[in-house]
Coordinates of C-alpha atoms in Angstrom, one line a residue:
X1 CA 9.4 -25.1 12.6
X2 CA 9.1 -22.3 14.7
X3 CA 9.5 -18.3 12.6
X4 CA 12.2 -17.1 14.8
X5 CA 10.6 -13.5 13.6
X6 CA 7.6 -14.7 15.0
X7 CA 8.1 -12.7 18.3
X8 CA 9.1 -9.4 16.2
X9 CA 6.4 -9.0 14.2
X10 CA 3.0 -7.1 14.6
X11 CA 0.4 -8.5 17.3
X12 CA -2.5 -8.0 15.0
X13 CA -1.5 -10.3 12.6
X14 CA -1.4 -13.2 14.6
X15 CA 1.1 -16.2 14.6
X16 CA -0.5 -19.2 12.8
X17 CA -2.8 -18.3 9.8
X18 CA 0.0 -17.9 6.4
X19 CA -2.0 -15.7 4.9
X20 CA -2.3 -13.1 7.2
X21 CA 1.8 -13.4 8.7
X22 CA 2.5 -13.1 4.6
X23 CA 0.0 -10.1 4.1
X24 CA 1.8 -8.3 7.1
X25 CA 5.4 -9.3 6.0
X26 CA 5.0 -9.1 2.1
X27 CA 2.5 -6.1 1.5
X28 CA 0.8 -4.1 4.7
X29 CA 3.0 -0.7 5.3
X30 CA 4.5 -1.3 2.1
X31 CA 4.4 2.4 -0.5
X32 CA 1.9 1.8 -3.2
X33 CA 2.3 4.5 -6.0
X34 CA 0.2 3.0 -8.6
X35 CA -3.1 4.9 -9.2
X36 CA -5.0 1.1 -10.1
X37 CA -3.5 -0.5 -7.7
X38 CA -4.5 2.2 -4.9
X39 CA -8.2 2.5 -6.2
X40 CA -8.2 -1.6 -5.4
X41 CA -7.3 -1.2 -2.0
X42 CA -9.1 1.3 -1.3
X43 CA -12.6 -1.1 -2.7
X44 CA -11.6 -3.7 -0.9
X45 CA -11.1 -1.9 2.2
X46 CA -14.4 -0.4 1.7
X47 CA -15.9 -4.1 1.3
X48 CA -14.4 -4.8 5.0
X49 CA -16.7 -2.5 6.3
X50 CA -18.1 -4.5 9.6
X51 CA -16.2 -7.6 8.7
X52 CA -12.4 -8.7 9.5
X53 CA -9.8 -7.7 7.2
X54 CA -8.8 -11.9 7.3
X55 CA -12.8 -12.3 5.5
X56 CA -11.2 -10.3 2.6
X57 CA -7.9 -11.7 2.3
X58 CA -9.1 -14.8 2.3
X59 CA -11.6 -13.8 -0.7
X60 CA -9.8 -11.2 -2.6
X61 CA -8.8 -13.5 -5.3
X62 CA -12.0 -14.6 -5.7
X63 CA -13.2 -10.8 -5.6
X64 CA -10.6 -9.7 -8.1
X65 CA -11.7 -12.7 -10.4
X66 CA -14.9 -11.4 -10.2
X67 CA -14.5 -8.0 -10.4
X68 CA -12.2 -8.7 -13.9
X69 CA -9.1 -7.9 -11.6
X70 CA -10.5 -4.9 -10.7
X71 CA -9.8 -3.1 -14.1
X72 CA -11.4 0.5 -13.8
X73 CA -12.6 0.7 -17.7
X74 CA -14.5 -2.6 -17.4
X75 CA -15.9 -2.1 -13.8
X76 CA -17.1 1.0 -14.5
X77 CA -19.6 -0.3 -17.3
X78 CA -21.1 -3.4 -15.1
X79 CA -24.7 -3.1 -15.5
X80 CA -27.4 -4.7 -13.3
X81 CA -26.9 -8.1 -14.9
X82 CA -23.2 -7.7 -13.5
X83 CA -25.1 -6.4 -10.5
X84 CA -27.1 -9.8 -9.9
X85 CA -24.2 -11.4 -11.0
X86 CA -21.9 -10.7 -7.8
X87 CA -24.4 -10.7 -5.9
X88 CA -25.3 -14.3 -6.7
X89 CA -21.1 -15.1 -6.6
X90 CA -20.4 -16.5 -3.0
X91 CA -16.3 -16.1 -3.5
X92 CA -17.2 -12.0 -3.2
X93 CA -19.2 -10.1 -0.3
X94 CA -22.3 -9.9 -1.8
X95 CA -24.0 -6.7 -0.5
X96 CA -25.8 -4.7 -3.3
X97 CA -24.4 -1.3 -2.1
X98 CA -20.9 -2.1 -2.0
X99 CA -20.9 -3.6 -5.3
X100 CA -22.4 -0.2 -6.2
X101 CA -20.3 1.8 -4.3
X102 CA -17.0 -0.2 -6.2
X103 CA -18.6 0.3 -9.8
X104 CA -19.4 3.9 -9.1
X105 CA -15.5 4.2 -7.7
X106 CA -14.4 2.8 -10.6
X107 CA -16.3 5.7 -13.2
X108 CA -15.3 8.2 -10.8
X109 CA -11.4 7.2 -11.1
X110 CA -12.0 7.2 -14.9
X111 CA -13.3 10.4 -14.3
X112 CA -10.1 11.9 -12.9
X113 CA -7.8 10.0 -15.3
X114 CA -10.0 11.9 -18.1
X115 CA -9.5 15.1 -16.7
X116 CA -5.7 14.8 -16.2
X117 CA -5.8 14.1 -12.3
X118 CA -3.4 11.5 -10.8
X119 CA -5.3 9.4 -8.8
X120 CA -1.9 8.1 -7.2
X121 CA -1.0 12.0 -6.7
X122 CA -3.9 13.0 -5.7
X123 CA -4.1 10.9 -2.3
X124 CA -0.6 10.9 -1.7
X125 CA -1.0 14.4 -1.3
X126 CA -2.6 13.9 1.8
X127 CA 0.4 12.9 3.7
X128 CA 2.7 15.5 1.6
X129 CA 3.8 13.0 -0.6
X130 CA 6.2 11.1 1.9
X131 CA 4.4 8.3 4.0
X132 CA 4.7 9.3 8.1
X133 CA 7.1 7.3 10.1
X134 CA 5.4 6.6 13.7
X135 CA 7.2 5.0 16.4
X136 CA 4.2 2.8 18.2
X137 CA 5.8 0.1 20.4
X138 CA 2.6 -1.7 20.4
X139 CA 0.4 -1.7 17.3
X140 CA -2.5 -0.7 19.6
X141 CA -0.7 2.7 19.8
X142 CA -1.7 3.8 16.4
X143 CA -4.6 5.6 16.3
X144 CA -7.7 4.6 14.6
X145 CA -8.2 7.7 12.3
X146 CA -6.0 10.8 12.2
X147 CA -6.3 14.3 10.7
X148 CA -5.4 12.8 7.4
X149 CA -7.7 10.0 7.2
X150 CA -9.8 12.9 8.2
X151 CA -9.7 14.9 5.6
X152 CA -8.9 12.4 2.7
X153 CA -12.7 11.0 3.9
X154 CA -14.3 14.2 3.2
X155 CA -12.4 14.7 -0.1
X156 CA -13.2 10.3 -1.3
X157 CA -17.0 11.4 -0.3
X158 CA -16.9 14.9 -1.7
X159 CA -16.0 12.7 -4.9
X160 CA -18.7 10.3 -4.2
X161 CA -16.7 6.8 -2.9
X162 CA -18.8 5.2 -0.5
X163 CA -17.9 2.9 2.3
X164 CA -15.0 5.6 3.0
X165 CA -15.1 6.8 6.6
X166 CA -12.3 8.2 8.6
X167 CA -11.3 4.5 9.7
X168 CA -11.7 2.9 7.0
X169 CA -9.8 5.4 5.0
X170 CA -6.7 5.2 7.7
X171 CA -6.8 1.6 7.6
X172 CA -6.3 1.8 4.0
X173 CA -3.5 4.6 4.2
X174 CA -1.8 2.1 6.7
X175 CA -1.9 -0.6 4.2
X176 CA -0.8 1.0 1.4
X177 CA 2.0 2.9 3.2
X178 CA 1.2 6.5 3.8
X179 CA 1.7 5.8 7.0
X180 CA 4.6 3.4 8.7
X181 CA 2.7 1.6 11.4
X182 CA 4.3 -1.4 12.3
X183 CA 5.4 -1.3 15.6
X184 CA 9.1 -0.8 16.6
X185 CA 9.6 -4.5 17.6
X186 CA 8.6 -5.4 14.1
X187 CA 11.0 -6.3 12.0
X188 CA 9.0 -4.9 9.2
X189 CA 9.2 -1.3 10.6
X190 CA 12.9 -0.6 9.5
X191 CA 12.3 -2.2 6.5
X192 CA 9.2 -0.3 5.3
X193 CA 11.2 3.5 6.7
X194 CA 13.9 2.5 4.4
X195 CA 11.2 2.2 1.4
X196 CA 10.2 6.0 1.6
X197 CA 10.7 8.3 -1.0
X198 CA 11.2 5.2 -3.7
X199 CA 7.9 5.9 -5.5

């Protein structure tokens, strides 16, 4: 059976692999609020660094499994026997300095829960709070970093995140809907405007 939607959706999702069509209609674009939630994303985008963002869909249960669902309090204690342990776990991407760079993320987002900062807040504040409607006809409109991904780079690294470069970090504000980039032909795009301001 043939999705009827099919020809309205995204190009870069593709039309045949269910996992990614489901990612694109279910969670990409779509206003994430919660602080945990957003610090997730933003790891597993930086574990997509050089690789295609299907690699990690198609691991990240594996990764959250092995990351204890990615819950800050325990990642931030993994020690280097956690440390060999990922790296001898083949459901994850097993390169030593992203593990590091996801264990360090975590302490540093316990870090600013400590001292009364909303992590959630915090990069929200980037995009004034709202996420930023574009109007792209094609999805190869949208630009590949922006003055927001810009500067929310600087401010991840000033922090100390790794593996959170201007297109990385726009990749991840796309995803997790500070900005609206589905195309106009999607029929996502309405549907994700009409989610603004719900947080």
């Amino acid at each position: 059976m043939t999705d009827s939607r099919a020809d309205g959706r995204c190009g870069w999702c593709g039309t045949t692999d269910p996992l990614y069509i489901a990612y694109h209609d279910t969670e990409w674009g779509v206003p994430e609020y919660d602080p945990r939630a957003l610090w997730e994303k933003l790891i597993l985008d930086g574990f997509q660094a050089g690789l295609a963002w299907i690699t990690i869909l198609r691991k990240r249960e594996g990764i959250r499994d092995a990351f204890d669902g990615f819950d800050p309090q325990i990642v931030a204690r993994y020690g280097e026997d956690d440390i060999q342990r990922l790296l001898n776990d083949p459901r994850i991407i097993r390169s030593r300095a992203k593990i590091v760079a996801a264990i360090r993320g975590a302490q540093i987002w316990l870090q600013m829960r400590d001292n009364g900062e909303d992590f959630s807040a915090w990069l929200w504040s980037f995009v004034g709070g709202e996420p930023i409607q574009t109007d792209w006809a094609d999805y190869r409109q949208a630009p590949v970093k922006t003055d927001q991904s810009e500067a929310m780079a600087k401010a991840l690294k000033k922090r100390g995140f790794n593996f959170c470069g201007p297109v990385i970090v726009y990749a991840f504000m796309q995803a997790v809907g500070m900005v609206n980039d589905h195309q106009t032909t999607c029929f996502r795009h309405a549907q994700v405007r009409a989610m603004a301001g719900h947080g």
